[in-house]
mmCIF file of C-alpha atoms in Angstrom:
data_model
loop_
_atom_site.group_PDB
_atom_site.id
_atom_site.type_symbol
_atom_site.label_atom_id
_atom_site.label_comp_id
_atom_site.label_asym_id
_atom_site.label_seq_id
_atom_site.Cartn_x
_atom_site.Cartn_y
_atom_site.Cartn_z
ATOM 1 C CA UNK I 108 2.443 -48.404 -35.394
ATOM 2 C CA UNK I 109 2.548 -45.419 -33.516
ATOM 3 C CA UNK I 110 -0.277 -44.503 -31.271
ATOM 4 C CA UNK I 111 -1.732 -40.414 -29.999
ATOM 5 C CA UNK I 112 -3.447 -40.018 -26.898
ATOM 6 C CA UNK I 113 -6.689 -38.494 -27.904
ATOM 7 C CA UNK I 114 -7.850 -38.182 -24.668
ATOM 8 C CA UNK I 115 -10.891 -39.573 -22.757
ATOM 9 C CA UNK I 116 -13.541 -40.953 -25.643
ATOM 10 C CA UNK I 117 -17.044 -41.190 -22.729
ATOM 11 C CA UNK I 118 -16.319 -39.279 -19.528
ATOM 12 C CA UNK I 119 -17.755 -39.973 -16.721
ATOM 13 C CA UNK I 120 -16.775 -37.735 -14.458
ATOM 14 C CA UNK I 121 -18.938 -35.209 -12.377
ATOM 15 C CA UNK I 122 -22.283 -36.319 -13.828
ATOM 16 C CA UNK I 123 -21.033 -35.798 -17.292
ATOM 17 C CA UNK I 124 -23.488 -38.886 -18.588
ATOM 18 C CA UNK I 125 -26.670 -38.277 -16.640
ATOM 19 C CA UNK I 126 -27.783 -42.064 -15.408
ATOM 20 C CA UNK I 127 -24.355 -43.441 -15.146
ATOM 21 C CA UNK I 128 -22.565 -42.433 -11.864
ATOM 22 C CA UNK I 129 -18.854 -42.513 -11.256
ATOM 23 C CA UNK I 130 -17.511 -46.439 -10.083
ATOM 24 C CA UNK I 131 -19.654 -47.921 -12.588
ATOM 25 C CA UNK I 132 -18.015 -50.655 -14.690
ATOM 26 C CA UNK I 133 -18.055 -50.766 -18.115
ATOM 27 C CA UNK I 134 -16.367 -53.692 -20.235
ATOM 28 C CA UNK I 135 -15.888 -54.913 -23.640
ATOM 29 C CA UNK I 136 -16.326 -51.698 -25.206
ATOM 30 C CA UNK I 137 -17.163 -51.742 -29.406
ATOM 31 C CA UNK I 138 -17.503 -49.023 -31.708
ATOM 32 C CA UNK I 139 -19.144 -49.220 -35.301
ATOM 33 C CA UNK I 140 -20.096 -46.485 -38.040
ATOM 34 C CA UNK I 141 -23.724 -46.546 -38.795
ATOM 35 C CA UNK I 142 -24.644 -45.089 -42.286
ATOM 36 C CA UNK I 143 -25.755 -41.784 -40.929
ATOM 37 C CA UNK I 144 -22.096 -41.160 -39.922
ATOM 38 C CA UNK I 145 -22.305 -41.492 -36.157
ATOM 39 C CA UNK I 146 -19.943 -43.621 -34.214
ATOM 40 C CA UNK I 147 -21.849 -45.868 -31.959
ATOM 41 C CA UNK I 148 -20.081 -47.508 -28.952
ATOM 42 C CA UNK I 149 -21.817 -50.637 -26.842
ATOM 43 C CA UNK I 150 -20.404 -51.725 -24.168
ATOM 44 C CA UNK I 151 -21.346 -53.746 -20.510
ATOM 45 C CA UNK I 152 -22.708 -51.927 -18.280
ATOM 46 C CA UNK I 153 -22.652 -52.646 -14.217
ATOM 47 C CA UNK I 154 -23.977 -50.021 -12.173
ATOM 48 C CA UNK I 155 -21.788 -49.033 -9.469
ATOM 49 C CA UNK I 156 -22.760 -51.151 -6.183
ATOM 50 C CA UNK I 157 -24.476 -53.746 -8.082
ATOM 51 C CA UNK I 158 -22.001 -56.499 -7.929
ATOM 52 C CA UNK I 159 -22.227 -57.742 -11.228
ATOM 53 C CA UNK I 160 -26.272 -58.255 -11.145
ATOM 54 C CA UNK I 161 -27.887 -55.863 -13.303
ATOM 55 C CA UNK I 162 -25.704 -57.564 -16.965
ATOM 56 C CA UNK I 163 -27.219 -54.442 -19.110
ATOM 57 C CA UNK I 164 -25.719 -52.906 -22.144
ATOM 58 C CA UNK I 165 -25.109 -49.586 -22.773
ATOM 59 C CA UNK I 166 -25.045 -47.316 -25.970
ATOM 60 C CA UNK I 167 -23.232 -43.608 -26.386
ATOM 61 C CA UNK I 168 -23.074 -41.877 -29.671
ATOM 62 C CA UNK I 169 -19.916 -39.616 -31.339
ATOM 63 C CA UNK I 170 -19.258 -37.606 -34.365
ATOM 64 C CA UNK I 171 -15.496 -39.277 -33.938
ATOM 65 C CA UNK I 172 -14.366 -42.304 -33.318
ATOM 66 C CA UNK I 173 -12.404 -40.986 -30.230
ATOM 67 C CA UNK I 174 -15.417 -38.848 -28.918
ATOM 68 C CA UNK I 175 -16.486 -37.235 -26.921
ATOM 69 C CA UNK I 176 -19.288 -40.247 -26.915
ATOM 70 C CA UNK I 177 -22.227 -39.346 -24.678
ATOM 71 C CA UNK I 178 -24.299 -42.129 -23.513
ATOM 72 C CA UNK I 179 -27.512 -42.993 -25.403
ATOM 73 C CA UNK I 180 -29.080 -46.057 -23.530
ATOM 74 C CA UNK I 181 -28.961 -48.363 -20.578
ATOM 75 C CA UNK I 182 -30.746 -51.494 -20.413
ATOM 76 C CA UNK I 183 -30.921 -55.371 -20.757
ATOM 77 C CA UNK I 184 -31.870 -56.765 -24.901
ATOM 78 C CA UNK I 185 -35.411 -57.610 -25.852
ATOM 79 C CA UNK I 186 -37.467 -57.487 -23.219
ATOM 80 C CA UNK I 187 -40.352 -59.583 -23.455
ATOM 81 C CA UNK I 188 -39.426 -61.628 -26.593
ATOM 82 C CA UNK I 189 -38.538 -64.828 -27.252
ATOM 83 C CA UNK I 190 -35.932 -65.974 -29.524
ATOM 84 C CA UNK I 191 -36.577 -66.992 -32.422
ATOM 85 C CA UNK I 192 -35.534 -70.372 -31.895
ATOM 86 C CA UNK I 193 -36.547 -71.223 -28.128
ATOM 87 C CA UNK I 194 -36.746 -74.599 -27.624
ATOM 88 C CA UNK I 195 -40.402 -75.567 -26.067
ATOM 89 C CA UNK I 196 -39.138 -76.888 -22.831
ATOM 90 C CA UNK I 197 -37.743 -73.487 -21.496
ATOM 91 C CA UNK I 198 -41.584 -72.337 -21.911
ATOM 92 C CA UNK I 199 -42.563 -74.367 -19.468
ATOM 93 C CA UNK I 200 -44.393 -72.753 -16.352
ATOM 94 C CA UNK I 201 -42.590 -75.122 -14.089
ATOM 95 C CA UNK I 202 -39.003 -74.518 -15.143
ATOM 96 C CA UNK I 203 -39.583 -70.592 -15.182
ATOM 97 C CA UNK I 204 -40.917 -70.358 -11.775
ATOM 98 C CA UNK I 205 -37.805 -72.589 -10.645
ATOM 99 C CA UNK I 206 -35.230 -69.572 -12.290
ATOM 100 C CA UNK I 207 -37.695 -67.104 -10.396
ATOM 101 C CA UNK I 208 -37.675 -68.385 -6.799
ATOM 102 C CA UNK I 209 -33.332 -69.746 -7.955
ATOM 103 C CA UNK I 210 -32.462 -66.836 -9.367
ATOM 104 C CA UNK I 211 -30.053 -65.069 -6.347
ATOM 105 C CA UNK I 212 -28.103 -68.280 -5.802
ATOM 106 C CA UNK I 213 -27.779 -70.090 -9.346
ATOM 107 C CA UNK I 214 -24.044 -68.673 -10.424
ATOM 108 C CA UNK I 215 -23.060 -67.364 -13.339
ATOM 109 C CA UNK I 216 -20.779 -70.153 -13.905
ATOM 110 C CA UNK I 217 -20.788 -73.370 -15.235
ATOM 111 C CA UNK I 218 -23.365 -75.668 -12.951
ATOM 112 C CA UNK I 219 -25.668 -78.147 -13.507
ATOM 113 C CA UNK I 220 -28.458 -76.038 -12.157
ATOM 114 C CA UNK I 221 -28.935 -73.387 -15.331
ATOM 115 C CA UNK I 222 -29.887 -76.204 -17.633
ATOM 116 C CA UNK I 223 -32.768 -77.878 -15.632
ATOM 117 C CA UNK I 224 -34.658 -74.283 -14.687
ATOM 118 C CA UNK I 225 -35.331 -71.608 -17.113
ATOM 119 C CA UNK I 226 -33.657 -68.496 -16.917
ATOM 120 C CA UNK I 227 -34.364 -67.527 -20.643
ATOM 121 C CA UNK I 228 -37.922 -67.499 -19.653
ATOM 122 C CA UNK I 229 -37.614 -65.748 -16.173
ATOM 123 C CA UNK I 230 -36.017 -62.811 -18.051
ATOM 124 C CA UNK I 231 -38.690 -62.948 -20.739
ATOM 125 C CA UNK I 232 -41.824 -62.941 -18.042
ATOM 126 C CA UNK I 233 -40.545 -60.387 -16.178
ATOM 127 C CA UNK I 234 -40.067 -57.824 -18.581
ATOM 128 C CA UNK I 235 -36.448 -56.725 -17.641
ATOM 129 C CA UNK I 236 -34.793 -57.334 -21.160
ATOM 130 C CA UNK I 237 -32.262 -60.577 -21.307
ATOM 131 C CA UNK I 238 -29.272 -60.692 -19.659
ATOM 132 C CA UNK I 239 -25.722 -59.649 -21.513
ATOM 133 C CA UNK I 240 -22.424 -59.541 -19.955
ATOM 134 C CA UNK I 241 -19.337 -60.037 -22.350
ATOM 135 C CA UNK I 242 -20.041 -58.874 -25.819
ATOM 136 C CA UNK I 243 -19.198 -58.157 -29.487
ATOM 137 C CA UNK I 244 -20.361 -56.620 -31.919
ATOM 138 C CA UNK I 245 -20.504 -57.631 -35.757
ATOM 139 C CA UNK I 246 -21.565 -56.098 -39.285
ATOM 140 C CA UNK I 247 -22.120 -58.681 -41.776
ATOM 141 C CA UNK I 248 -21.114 -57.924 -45.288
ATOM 142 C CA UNK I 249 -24.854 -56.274 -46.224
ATOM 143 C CA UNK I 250 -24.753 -53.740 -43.492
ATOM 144 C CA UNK I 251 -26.840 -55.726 -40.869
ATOM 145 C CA UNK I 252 -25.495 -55.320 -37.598
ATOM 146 C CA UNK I 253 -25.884 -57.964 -34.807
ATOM 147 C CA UNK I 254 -24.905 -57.879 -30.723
ATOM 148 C CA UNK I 255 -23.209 -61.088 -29.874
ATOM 149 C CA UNK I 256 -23.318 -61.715 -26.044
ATOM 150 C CA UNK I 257 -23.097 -64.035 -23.076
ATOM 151 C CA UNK I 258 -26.487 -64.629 -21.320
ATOM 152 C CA UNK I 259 -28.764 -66.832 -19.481
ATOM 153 C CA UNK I 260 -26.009 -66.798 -16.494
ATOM 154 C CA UNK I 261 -23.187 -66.740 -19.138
ATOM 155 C CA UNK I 262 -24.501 -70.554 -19.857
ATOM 156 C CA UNK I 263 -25.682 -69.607 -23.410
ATOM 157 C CA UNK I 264 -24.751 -66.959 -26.367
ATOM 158 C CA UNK I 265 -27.107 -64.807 -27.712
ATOM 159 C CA UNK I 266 -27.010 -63.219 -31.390
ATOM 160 C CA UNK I 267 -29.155 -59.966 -31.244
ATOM 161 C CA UNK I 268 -30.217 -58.430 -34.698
ATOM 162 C CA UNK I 269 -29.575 -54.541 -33.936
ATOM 163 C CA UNK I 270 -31.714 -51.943 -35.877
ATOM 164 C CA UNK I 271 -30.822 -49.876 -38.801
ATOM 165 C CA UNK I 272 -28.746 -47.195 -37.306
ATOM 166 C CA UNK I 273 -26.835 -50.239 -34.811
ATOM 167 C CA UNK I 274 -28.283 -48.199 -31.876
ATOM 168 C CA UNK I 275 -31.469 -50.364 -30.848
ATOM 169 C CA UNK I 276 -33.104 -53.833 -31.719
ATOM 170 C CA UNK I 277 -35.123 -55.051 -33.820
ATOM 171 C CA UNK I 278 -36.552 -57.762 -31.466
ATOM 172 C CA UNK I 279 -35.125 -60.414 -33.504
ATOM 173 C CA UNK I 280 -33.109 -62.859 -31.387
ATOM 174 C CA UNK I 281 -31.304 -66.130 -31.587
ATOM 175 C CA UNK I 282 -29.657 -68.617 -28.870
ATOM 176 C CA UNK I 283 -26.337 -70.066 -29.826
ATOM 177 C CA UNK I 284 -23.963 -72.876 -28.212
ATOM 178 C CA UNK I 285 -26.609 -73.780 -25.101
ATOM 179 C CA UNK I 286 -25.567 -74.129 -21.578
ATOM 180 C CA UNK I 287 -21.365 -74.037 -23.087
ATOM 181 C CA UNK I 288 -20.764 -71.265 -20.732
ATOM 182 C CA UNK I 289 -18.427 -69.134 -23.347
ATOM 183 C CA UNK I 290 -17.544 -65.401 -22.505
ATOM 184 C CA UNK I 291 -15.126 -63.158 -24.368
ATOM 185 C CA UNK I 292 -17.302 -63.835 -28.063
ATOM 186 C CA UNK I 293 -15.438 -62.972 -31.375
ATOM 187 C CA UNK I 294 -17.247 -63.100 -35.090
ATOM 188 C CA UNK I 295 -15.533 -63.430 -38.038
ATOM 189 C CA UNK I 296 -15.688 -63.905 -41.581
ATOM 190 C CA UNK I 297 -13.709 -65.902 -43.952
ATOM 191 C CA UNK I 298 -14.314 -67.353 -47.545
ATOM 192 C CA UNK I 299 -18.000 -66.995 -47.076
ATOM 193 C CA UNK I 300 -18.608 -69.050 -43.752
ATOM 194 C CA UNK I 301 -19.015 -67.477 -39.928
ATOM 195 C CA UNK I 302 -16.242 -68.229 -37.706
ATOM 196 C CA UNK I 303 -16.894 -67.918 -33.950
ATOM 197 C CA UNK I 304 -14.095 -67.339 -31.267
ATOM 198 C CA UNK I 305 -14.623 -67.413 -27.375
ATOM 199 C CA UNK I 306 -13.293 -68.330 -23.952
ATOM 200 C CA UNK I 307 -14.458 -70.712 -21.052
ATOM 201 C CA UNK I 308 -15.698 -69.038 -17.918
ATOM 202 C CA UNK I 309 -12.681 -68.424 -15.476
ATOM 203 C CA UNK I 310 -13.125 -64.520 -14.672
ATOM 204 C CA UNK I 311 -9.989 -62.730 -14.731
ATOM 205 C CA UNK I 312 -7.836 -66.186 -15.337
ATOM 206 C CA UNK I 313 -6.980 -66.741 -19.293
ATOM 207 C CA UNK I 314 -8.081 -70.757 -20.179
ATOM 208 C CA UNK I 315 -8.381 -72.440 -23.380
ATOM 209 C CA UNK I 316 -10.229 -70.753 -26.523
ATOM 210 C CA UNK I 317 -12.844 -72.716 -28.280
ATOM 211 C CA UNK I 318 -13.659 -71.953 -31.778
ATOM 212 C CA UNK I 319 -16.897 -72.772 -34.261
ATOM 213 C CA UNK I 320 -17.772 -72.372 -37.405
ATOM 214 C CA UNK I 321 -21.228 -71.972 -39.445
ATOM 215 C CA UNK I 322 -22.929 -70.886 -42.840
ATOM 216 C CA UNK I 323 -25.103 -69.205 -41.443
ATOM 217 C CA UNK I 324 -24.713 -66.507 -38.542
ATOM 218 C CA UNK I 325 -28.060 -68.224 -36.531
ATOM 219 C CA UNK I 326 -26.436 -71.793 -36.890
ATOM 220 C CA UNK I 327 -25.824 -74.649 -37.095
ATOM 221 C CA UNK I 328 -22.720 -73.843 -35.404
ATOM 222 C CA UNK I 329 -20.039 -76.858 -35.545
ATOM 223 C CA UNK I 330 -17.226 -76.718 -32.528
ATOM 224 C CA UNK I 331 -13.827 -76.582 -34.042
ATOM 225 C CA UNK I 332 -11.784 -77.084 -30.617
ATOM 226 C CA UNK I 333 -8.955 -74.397 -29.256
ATOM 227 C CA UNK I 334 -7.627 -72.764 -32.150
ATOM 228 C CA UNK I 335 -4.727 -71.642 -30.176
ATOM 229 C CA UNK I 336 -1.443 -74.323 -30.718
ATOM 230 C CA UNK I 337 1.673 -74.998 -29.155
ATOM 231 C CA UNK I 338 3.393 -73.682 -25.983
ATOM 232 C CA UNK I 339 0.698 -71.348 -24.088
ATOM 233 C CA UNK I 340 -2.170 -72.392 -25.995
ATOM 234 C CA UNK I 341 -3.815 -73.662 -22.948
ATOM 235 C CA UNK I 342 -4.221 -70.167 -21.627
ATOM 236 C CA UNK I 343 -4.581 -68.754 -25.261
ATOM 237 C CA UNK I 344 -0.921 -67.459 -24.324
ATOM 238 C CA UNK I 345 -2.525 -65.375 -21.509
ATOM 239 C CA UNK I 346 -5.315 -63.566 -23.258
ATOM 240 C CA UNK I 347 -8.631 -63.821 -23.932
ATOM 241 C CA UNK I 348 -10.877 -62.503 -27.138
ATOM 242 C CA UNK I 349 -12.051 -58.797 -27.437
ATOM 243 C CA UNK I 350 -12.297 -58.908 -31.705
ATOM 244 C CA UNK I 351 -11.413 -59.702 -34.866
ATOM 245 C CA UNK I 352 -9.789 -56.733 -37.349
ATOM 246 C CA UNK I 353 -10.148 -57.982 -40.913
ATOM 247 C CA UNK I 354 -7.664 -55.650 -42.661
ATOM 248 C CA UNK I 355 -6.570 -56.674 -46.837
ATOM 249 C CA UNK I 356 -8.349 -60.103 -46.772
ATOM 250 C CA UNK I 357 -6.224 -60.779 -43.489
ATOM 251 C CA UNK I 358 -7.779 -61.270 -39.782
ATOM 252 C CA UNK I 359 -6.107 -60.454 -36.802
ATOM 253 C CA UNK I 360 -7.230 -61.787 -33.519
ATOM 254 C CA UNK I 361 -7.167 -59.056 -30.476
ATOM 255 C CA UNK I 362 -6.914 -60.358 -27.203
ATOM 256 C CA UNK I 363 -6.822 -58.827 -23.784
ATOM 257 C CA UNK I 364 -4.103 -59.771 -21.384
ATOM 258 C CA UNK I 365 -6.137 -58.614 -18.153
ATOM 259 C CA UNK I 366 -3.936 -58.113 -14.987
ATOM 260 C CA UNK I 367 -6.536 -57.481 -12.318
ATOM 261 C CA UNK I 368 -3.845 -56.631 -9.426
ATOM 262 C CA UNK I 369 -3.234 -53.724 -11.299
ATOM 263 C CA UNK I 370 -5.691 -53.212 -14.140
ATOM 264 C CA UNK I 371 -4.299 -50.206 -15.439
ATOM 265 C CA UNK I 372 -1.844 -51.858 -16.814
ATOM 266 C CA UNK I 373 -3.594 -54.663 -18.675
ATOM 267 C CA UNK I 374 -1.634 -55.490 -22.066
ATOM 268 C CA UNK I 375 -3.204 -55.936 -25.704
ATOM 269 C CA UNK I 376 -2.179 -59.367 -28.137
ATOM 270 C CA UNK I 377 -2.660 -58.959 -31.379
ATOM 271 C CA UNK I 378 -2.448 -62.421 -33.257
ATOM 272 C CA UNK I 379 -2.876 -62.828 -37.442
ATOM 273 C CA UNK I 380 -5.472 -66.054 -37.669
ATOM 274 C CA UNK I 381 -3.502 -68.543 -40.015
ATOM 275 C CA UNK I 382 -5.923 -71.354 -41.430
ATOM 276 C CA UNK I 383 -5.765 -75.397 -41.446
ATOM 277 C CA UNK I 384 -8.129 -75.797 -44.216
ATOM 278 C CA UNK I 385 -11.257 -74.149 -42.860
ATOM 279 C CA UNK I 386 -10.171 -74.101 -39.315
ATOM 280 C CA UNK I 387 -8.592 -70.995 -37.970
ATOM 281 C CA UNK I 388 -5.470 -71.474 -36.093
ATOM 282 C CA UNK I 389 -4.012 -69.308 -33.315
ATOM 283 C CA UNK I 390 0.463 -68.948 -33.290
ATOM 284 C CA UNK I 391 2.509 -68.430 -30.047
ATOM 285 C CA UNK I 392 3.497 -64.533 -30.175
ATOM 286 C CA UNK I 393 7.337 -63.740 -31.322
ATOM 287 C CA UNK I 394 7.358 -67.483 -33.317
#
């Protein structure tokens, strides 16, 4: 495969996307055709000096793929809705005033705080949309498009139903895998039945994948266990999930090797997902 620098796709340079200033960070980008033709790219979006608290999304728009995309919105998912399936006890008054006065200091890794306060509900009361950090995002085979992201202080996934034209939402929401703390989410589709690919919590530092599978895109969701085997698995060979290309009936799992010392030069893996009966199952690279 040979690749051609196309040039920058969403420039941000010299005020080029009014509301986004230079330094800003902007992660997991994904990029989807909607049926009008456009090219829509969501991303994460951290405002520059913001350390990481404002876990918004972002949307920019292209005639092509590579751009230029110019930036559509800014904000957190939903705000003021439920999901669909909250569970009564992160309703209650007590629990949501906890996240409120807890908020600064509970961290947005795994702790035993999250589950006994109720962040879900904070965000929902206040009006400021639901948190999203890591994300995908994934068309299901009758055009629907959903946003798949980590949320609640990365403790709990959330499947977001996005509107006809992939741009907005349609306030239709869904928890999945509760207080697992998974980032780095990856959808896929196989023989009928929703697979689900993601990483622990570590930051920068590759760990172990963990991989689930359902019938249904809102769940049940059954844990499968790391999908990646042999030597490196542990460290899913030193990646960690950014998508799943499903090219000719095969899937290919794409993985980013992220090198944070010098992040320029972070590295792409590109693994085909081989199956175990209806388990997918991750090689060692050059096997």
């Amino acid at each position: 495969m040979n690749w051609r620098d196309a040039g920058i796709a969403f420039d941000l340079r010299d005020g080029r996307q009014p509301g986004l200033n230079p330094g800003c960070v902007i992660e997991r980008p994904k990029v989807v055709r909607n049926a009008a033709g456009k090219f829509v790219m969501r991303f994460h979006l951290e405002r520059n000096g913001n350390a990481y608290s404002d876990a918004m999304q972002g949307v920019a728009t292209a005639d092509r793929p590579e751009g230029p995309f110019q930036l559509t919105w800014q904000g957190r998912p939903n705000p003021g809705i439920w999901p669909l399936n909250t569970p009564e006890e992160l309703r209650d008054p007590e629990r949501i005033a906890a996240a409120r006065r807890e908020t600064a200091t509970i961290s947005n890794g795994c702790n035993a705080r999250t589950p006994e306060v109720s962040v879900l509900g904070y965000d929902v009361e206040s009006g400021t949309g639901q948190q999203s950090r890591d994300l995908t995002v994934f068309l299901d085979d009758d055009g629907r498009g959903y946003a798949v992201y980590s949320s609640e202080k990365n403790s709990t996934t959330h499947l977001a139903e996005l509107d006809a034209d992939y741009i907005g939402f349609t306030g239709r929401y869904w928890r999945l895998f509760p207080w697992r703390w998974m980032e780095a989410p990856v959808i896929f589709k196989h023989g009928g039945r929703y697979y689900f690919i993601a990483s622990d919590c570590t930051g920068w530092a590759p760990n172990a994948a963990r991989s689930a599978a359902a019938d249904s895109l809102t769940g049940p969701w059954t844990e499968l266990g790391n999908p990646a085997t042999g030597a490196g698995g542990d460290t899913t060979y030193g990646g960690q999930g950014t998508f799943a290309l499903t090219l000719g009936g095969e899937t290919l799992f794409l993985a980013d090797r992220w090198r944070p010392e010098n992040a320029i030069d972070g590295r792409y893996l590109w693994l085909p997902v081989e199956w175990e009966g209806e388990r997918p199952v991750l090689r060692a690279p050059g096997r």
